[in-house]
Coordinates of C-alpha atoms in Angstrom, one line a residue:
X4 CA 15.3 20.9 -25.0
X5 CA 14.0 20.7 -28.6
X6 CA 14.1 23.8 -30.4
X7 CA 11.0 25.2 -31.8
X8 CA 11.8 22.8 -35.5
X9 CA 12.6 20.1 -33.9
X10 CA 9.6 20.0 -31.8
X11 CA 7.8 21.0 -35.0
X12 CA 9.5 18.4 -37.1
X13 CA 8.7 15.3 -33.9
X14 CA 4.7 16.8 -33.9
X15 CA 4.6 16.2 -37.7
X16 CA 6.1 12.5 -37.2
X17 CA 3.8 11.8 -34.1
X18 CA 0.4 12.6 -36.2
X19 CA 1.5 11.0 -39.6
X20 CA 0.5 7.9 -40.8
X21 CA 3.9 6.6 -40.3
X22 CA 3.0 6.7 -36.7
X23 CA 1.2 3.2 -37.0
X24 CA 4.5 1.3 -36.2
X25 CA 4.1 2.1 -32.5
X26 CA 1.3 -0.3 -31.7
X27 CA 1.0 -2.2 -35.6
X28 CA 2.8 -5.7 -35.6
X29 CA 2.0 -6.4 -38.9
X30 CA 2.0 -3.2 -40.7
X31 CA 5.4 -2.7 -38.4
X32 CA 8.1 -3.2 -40.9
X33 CA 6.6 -0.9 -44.0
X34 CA 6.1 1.8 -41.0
X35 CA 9.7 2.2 -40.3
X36 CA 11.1 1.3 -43.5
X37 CA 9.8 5.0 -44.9
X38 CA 11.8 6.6 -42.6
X39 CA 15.1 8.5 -43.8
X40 CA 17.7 9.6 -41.3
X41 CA 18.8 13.2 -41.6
X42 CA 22.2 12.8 -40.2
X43 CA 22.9 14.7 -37.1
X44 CA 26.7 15.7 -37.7
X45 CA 25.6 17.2 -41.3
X46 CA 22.6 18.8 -39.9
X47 CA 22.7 22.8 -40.0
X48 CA 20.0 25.1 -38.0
X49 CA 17.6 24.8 -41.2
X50 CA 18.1 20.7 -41.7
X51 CA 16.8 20.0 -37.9
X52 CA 13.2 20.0 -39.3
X53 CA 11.8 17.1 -40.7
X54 CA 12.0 17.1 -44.8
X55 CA 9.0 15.6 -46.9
X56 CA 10.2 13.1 -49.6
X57 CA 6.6 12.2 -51.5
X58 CA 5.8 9.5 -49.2
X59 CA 8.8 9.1 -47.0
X60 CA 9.3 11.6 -43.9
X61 CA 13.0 12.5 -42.9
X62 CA 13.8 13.4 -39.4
X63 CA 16.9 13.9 -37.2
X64 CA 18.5 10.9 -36.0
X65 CA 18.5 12.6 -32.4
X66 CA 14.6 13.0 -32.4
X67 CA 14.6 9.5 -33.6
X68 CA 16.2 8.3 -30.6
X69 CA 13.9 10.1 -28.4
X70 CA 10.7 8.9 -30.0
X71 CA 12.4 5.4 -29.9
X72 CA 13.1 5.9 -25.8
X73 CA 9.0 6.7 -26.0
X74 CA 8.0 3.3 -27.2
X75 CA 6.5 0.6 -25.6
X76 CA 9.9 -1.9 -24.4
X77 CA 7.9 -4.5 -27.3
X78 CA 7.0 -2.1 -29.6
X79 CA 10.9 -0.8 -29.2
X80 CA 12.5 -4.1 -29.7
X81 CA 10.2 -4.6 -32.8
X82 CA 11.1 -1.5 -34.7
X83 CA 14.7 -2.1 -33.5
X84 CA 14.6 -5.6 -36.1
X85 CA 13.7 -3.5 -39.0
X86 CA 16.1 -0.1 -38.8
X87 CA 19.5 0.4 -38.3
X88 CA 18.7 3.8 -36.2
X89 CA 16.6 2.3 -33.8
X90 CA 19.0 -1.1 -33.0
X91 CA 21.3 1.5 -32.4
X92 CA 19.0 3.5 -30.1
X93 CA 18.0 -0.2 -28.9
X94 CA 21.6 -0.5 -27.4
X95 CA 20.6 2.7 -25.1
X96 CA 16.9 2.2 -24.9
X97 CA 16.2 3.3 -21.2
X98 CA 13.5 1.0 -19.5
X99 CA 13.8 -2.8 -19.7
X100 CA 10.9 -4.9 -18.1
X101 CA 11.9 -8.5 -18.4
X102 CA 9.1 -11.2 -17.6
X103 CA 6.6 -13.5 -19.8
X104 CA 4.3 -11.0 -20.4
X105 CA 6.8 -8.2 -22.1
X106 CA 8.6 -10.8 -23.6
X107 CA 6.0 -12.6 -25.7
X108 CA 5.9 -16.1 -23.9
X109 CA 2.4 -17.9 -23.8
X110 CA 1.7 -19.7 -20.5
X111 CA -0.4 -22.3 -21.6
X112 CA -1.6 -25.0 -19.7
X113 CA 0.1 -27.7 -22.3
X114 CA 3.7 -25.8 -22.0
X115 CA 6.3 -27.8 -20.7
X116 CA 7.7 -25.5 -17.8
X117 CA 11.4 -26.4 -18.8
X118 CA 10.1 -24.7 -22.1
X119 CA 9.1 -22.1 -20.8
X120 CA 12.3 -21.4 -18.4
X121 CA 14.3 -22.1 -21.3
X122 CA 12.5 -19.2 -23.7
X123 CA 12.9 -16.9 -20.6
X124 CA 16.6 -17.5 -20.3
X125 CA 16.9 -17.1 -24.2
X126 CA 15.3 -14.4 -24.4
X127 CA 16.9 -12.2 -21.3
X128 CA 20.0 -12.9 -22.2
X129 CA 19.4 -11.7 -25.7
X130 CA 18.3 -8.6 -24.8
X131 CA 20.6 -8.0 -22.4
X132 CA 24.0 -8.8 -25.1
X133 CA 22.3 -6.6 -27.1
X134 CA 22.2 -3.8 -24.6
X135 CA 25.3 -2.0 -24.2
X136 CA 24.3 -0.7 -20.2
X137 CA 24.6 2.7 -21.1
X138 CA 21.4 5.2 -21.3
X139 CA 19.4 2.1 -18.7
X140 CA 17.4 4.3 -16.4
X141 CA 14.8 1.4 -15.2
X142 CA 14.8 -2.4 -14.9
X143 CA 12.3 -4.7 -13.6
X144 CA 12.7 -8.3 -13.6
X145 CA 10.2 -10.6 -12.9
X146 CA 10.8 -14.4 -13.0
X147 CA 7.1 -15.9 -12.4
X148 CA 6.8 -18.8 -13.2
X149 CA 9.9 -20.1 -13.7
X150 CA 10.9 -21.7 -10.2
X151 CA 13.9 -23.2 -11.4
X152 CA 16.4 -20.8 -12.6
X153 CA 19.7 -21.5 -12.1
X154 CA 21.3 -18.6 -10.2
X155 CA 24.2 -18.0 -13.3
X156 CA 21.5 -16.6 -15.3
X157 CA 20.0 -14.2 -12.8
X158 CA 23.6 -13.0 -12.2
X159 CA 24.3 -13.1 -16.0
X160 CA 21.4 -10.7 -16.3
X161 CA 22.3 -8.3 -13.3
X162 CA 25.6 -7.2 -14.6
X163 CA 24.1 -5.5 -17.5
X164 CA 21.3 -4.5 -15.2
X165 CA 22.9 -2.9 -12.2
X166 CA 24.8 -0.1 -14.7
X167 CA 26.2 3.3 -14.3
X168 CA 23.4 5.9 -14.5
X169 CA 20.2 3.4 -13.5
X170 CA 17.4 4.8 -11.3
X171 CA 15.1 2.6 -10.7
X172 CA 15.5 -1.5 -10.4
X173 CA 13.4 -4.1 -9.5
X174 CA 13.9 -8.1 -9.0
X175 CA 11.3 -10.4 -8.0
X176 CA 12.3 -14.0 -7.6
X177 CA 10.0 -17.0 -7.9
X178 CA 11.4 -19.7 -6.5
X179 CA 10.6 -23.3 -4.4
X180 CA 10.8 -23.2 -0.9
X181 CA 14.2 -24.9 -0.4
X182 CA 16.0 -22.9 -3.4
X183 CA 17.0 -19.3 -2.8
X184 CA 18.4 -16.6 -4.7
X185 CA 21.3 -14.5 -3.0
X186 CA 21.5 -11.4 -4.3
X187 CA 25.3 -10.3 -5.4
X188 CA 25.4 -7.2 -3.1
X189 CA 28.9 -6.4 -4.8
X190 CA 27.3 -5.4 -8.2
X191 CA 26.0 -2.3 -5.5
X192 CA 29.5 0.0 -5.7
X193 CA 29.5 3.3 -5.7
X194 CA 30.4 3.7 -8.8
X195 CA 27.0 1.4 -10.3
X196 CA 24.8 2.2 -7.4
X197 CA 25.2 6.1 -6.6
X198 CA 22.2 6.9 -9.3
X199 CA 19.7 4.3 -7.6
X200 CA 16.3 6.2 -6.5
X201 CA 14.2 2.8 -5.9
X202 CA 15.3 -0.3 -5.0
X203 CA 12.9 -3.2 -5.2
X204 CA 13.9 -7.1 -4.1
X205 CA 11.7 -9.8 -3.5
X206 CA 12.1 -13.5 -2.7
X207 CA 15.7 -13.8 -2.4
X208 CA 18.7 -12.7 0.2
X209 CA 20.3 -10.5 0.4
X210 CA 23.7 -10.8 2.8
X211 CA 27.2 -9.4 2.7
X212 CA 26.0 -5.6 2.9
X213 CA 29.8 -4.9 4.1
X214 CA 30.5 -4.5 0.3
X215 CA 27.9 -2.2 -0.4
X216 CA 29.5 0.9 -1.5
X217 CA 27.3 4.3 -1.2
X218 CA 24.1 4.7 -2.6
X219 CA 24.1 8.2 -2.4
X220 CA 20.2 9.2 -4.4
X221 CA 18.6 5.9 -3.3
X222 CA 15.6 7.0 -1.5
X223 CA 12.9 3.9 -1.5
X224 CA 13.5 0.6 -0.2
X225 CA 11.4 -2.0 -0.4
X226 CA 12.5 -5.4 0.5
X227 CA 9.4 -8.3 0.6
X228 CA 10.3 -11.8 1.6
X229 CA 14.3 -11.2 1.8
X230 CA 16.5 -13.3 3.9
X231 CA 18.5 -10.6 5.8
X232 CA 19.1 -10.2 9.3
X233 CA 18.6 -6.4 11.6
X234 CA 22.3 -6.0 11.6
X235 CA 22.9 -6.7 7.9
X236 CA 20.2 -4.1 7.3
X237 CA 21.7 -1.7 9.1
X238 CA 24.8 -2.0 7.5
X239 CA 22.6 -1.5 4.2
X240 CA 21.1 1.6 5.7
X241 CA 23.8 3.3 6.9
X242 CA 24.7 3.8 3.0
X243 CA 21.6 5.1 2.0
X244 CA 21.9 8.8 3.4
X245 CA 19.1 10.1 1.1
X246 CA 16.3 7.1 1.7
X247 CA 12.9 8.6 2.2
X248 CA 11.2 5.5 2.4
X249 CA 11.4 2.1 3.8
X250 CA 8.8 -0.6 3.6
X251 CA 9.9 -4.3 5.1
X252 CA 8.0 -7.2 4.6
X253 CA 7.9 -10.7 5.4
X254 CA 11.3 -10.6 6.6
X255 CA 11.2 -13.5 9.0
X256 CA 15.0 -13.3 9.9
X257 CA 15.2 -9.8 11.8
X258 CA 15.1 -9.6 15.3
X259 CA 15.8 -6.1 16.0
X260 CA 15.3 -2.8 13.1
X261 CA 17.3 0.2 14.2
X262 CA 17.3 2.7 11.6
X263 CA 20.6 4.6 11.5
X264 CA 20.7 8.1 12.7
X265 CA 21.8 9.5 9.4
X266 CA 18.6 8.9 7.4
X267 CA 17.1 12.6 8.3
X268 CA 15.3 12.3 5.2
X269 CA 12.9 9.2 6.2
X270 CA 9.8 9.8 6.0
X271 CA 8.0 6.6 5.7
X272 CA 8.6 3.3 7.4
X273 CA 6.4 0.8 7.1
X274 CA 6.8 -2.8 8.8
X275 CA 4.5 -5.7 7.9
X276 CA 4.5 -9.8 8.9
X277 CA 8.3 -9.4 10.4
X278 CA 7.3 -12.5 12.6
X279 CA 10.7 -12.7 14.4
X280 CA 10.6 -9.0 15.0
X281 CA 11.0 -8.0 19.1
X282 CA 12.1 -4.5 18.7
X283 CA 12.1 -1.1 16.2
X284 CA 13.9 2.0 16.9
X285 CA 14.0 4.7 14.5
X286 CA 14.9 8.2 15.7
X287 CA 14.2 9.5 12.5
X288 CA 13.5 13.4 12.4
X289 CA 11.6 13.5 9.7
X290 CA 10.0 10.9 9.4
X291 CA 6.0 11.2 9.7
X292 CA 4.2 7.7 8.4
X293 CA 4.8 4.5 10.4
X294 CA 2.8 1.5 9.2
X295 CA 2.9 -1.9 11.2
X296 CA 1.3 -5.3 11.1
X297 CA 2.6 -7.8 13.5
X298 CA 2.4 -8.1 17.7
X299 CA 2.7 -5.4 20.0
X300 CA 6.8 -4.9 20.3
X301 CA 9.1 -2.4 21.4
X302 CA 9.1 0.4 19.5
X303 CA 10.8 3.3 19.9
X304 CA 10.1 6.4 17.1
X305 CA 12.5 8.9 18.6
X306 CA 12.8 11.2 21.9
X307 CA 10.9 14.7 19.7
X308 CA 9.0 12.7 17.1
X309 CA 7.5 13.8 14.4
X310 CA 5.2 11.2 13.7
X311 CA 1.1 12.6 12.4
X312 CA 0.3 8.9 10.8
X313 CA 0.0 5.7 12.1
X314 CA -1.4 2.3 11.4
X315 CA -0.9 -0.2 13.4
X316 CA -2.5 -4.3 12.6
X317 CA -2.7 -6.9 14.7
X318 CA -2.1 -10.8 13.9
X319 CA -3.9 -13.1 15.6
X320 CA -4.8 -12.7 19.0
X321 CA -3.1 -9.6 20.4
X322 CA -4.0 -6.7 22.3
X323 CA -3.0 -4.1 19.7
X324 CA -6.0 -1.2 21.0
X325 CA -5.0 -1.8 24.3
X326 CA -0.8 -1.3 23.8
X327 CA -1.7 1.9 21.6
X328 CA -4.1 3.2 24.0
X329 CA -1.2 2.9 27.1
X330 CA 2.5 3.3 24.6
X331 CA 1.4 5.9 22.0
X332 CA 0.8 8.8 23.6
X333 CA 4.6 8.5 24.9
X334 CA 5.5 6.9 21.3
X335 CA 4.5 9.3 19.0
X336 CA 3.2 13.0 21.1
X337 CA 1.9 14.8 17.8
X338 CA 0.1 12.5 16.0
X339 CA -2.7 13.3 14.0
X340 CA -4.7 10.3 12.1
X341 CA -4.5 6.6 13.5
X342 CA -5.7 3.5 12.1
X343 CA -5.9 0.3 14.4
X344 CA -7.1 -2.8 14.3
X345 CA -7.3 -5.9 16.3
X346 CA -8.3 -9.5 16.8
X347 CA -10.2 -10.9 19.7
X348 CA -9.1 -7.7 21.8
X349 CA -10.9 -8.5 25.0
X350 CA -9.0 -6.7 27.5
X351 CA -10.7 -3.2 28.8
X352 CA -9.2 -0.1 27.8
X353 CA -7.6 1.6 30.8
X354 CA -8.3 5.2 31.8
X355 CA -5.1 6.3 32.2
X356 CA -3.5 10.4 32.0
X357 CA -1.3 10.0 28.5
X358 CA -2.9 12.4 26.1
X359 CA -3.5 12.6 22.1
X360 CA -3.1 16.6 22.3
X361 CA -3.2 16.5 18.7
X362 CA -4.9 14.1 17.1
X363 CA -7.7 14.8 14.6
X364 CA -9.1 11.2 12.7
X365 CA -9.3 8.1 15.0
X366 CA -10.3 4.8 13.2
X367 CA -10.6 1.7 15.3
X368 CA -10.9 -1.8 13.8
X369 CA -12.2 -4.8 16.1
X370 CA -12.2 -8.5 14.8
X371 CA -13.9 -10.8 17.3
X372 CA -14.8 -14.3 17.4
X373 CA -17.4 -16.1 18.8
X374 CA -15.0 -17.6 22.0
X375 CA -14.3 -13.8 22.9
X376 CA -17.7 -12.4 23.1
X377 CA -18.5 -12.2 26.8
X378 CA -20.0 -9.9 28.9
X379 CA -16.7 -8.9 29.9
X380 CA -16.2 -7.3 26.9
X381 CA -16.6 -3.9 27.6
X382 CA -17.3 -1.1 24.4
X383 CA -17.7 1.4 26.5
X384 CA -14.2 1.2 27.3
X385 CA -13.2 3.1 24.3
X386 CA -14.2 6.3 25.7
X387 CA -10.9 6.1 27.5
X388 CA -9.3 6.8 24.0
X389 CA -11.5 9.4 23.1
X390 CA -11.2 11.3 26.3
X391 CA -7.7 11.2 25.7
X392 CA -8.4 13.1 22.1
X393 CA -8.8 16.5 22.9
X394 CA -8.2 17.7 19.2
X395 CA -10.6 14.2 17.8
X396 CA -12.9 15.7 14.8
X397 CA -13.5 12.4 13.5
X398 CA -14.2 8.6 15.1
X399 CA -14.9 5.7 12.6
X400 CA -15.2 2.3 15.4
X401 CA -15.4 -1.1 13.3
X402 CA -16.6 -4.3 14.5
X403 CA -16.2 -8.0 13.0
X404 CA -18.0 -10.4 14.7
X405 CA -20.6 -13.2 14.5
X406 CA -23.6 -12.3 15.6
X407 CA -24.3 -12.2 19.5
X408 CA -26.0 -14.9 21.0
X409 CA -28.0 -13.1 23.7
X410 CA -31.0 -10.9 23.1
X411 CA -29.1 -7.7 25.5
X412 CA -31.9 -5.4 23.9
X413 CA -34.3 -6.7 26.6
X414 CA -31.5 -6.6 29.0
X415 CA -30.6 -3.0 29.0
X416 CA -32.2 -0.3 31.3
X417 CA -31.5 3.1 31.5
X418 CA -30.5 2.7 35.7
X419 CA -27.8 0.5 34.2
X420 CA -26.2 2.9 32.0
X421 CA -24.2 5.1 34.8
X422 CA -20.6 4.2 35.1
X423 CA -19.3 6.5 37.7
X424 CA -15.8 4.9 37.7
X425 CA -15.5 5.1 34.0
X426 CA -16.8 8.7 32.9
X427 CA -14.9 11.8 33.0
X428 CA -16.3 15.2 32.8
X429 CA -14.7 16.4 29.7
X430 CA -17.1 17.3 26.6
X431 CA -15.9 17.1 23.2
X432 CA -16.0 20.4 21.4
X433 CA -14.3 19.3 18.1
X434 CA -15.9 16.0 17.7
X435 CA -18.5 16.0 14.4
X436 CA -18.8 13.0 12.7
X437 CA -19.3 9.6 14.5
X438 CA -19.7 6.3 12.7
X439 CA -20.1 2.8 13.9
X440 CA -20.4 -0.1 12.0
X441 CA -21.0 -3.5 13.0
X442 CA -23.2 -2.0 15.4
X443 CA -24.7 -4.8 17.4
X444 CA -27.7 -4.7 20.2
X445 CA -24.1 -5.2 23.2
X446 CA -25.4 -3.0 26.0
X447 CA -21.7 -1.8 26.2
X448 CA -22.4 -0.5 22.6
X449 CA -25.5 1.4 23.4
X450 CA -23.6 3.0 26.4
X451 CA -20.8 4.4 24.4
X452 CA -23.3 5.7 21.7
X453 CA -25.1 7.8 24.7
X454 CA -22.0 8.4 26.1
X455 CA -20.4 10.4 23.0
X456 CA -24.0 11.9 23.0
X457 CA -24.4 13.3 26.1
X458 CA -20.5 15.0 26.1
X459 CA -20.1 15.6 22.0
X460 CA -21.6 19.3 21.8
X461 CA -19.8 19.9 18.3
X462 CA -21.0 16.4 16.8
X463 CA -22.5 17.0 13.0
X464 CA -22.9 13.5 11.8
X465 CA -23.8 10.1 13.6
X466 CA -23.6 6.8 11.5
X467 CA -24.8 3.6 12.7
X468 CA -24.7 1.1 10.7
X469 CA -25.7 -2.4 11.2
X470 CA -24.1 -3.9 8.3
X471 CA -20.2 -5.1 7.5
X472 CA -19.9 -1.6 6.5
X473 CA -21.7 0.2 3.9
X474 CA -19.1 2.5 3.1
X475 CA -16.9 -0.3 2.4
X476 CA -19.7 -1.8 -0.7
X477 CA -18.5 -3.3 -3.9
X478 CA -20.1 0.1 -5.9
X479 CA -18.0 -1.2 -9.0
X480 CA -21.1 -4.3 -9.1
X481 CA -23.3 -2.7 -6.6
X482 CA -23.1 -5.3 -4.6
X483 CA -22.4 -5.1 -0.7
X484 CA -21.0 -7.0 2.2
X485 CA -22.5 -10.9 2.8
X486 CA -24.1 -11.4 5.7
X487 CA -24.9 -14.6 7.4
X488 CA -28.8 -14.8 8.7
X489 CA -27.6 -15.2 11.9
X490 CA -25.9 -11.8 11.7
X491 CA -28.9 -10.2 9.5
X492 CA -31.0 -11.3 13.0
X493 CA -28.6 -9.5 15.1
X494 CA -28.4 -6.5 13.0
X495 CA -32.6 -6.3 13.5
X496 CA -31.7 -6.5 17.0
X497 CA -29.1 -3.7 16.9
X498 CA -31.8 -1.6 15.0
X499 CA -34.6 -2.0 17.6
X500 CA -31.8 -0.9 20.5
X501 CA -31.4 1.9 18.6
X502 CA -34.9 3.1 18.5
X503 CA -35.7 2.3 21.8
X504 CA -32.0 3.8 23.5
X505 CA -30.7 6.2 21.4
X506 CA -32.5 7.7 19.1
X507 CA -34.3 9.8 21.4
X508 CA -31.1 11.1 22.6
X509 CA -30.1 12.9 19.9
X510 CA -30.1 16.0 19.4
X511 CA -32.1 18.1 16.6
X512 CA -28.8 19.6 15.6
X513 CA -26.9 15.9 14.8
X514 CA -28.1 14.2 11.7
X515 CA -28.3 10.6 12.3
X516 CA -28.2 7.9 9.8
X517 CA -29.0 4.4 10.5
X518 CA -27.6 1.7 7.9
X519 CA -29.9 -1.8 7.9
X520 CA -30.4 -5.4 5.9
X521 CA -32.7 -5.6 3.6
X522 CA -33.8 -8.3 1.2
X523 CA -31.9 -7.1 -1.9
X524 CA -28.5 -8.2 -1.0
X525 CA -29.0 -8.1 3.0
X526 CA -26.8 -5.1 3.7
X527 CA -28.4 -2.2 1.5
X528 CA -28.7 1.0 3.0
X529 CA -31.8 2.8 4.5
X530 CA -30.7 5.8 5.4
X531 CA -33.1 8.0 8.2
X532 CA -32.9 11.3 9.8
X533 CA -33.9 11.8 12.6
X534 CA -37.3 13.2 11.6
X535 CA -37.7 10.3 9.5
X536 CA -36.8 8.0 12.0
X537 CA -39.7 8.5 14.1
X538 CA -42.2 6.7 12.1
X539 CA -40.9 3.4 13.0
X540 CA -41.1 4.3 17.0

């Protein structure tokens, strides 16, 4: 810690004109030129202070070093060309960022892109004999654009990289299709790796995990487009006792992802476009967000789970609602907020006895196209999820979909609206705010409105909103959601079923808000209470 001359001295220096040489080019090399070193091994208790010299400022070499590690990494290696004390604080600076942008080179159309691979090259490797390794906290390297790297200079560059004492470290590959990378998982000994807090790869492989020595303060993983198989990864893993987080992606070669039984510190796991992936098990203690896009699987989150998020996204056709509606409850017995979408789900959700006993936000996301809009698809199935929610404050229910091609407005009739089979005598007494949007004139849409209605005795707020989703509005241009005409038709339709079905149902207490098109931009909103509302019955 600075001592109260030292700071004193390093506030003078920061709010001196001398400070221009942090963001100045031009004016760079006058800037740092008018600097004088107060050596630190003949500096007393008095000569820690910064010493005024007419025009020149005199500080500490060791304050000169940390204003140095403060710097911009261009700004750094600028002032480092024009003073001895800072190429020497160079050697140690702490944060390397190596890709075109940080490193000066101009991606013009004209370049040649062997030019511009070969002032990459040049330039990293530069930097890096330059660097002695020690003092490197963080390194990020990004190769974009060059695709053709040979993998000598990528390994050239990690050896320096992957030093004693880094933290953070970061490689993203761009390379063709039927070129990869393999990242050197020797360089990750105990002795180089035991200091690594995030570890970041991208585009590459990454095999021979056996070698990996332990990485005992690593606690984030995230691995995007990586070549590596389940077992490989769980050899990785089981080195990583202190990993927190774990976030997979586009790792087309694993099968299976068992997290080790060691990691009692994981507490987010996130697994997205794994398309070979049949199975997760993770009997994690602690962990408490699980993220996953991909096809229903296996998945297995632990006999006493701890689990309160989840999001869970479909890809293509799947029946992601209906496996959370049946697996959860067993899955993951205390959760609290979940997040699901899915595409053409048209299979009826089941009322079945697994509970949510503690689940408080329930967001459901429905992306339909026109070949799986049929009567059969049944809305009013979802009360099966929030009968299950005993604890449910909040329901958010999304729909996607072209508009419908049948005018069920006409259709509908209050004698068609009992479903003996279907409802359950429970009433919601933690349920206040309700939003739909999407809504559409589907007299299974309309039932489940009245439905929540008639047993929601704590419901505060009801949103129905016949656009894409207000709430979801470009507000940054003021601009909403596009809307086909077809689907600006249906959304008149929708607002007519709502006058004639459900607004009368509502209760004095519930303030209801009804989003519509209008000609502006098609989706902006016209909001009504329910007083309001009356004037267009």
């Amino acid at each position: 810690m600075l001592n109260f001359p030292m700071a004193l001295a390093l506030s003078s220096f920061l709010h001196s004109p001398h400070r221009q040489f942090l963001a100045a080019d031009d004016e760079l090399t006058a800037s740092v030129a008018e600097i004088q070193v107060l050596p630190s091994q003949k500096a007393s208790n008095d000569s820690q202070s910064a010493e005024n010299t007419g025009s020149e400022l005199a500080l500490p070499e060791d304050i000169l070093f940390h204003v140095h590690t403060l710097m911009p990494m261009r700004d750094a290696a600028r002032a480092a060309c024009v003073s001895r004390v800072f190429l020497n604080s160079w050697r140690c600076y702490p944060r390397l960022t190596l890709d075109t942008e940080t490193l000066g080179i101009h991606l013009d159309t004209d370049e040649e892109e062997e030019k511009i691979e070969s002032d990459f090259v040049s330039r990293v490797d530069h930097i890096m004999q330059n660097h002695s390794g020690n003092g490197l906290k963080k390194v990020k390297i990004r190769t974009h654009p060059c695709r053709n790297l040979h993998p000598s200079n990528v390994d050239r560059c990690l050896q320096i990289a992957i030093s004693p004492g880094i933290e953070e470290f970061e490689l993203q590959i761009y390379r063709r299709r039927n070129m990869e990378y393999d990242f050197p998982s020797s360089l990750l000994t105990t002795a180089r790796g035991s200091s690594i807090r995030s570890f970041v790869l991208t585009y590459c492989a990454f095999h021979s995990t056996m070698t990996v020595g332990c990485l005992s303060s690593l606690a984030r993983v995230y691995l995007r487009c990586v070549h590596i198989t389940g077992d490989e990864l769980y050899c990785f893993l089981s080195n990583c006792p202190a990993l927190e987080q774990l976030d997979l992606s586009n790792c087309s070669d694993m099968i299976f992802l068992k997290i080790p039984h060691l990691l009692i510190q994981l507490n987010l796991l996130w697994v997205q476009h794994c398309h070979k992936l049949q199975m997760i098990e993770a009997n994690a203690p602690k962990l408490r967000d699980f993220n996953y896009t991909g096809m229903p699987i296996h998945i297995s989150l632990g006999d006493s789970s701890q689990v309160r998020v989840i999001e869970m996204h479909c890809e293509h056709e799947s029946r992601m609602i209906y496996f959370a509606r049946t697996k959860l409850p067993s899955i993951a017995p205390n959760l609290q907020i979940l997040h699901l979408s899915s595409c053409n789900e048209t299979i009826n959700i089941p009322m079945i006895t697994g509970k949510f006993n503690c689940l408080k936000y329930l967001e459901l996301e429905i992306m339909l196209q026109l070949s799986s809009l049929s009567p059969d698809f049944d809305f009013h199935s979802l009360v099966s999820f929030l009968d299950a929610s005993h604890a449910l404050e909040t329901f958010i229910l999304r729909v996607e979909a072209p508009a419908l091609q049948h005018d069920v407005v006409l259709e509908y009739s209050e004698a068609d609206s009992s479903r003996p089979g279907c409802l359950s005598g429970y009433r919601h007494e933690k349920l206040r705010n309700m939003m739909i949007t999407g809504f559409c004139s589907a007299k299974s849409m309309i039932e489940l409105t009245n439905h929540i209605l008639e047993k929601t005795v704590s419901l505060e707020c009801l949103t129905l909103d016949t656009t894409r989703g207000h709430d979801r509005r470009l507000v940054m241009i003021d601009k909403c959601l596009r809307m086909s005409k077809e689907a600006v038709m249906e959304a008149e339709k929708a607002c007519l079923s709502i006058r004639r079905h459900i607004q009368g149902r509502v209760p004095s207490t519930v303030n209801l808000k009804v989003i519509e098109p209008c000609s502006t931009c098609h989706t902006l909103e016209k909001c009504y209470d329910a007083l309001q509302y009356t004037q267009f019955l």
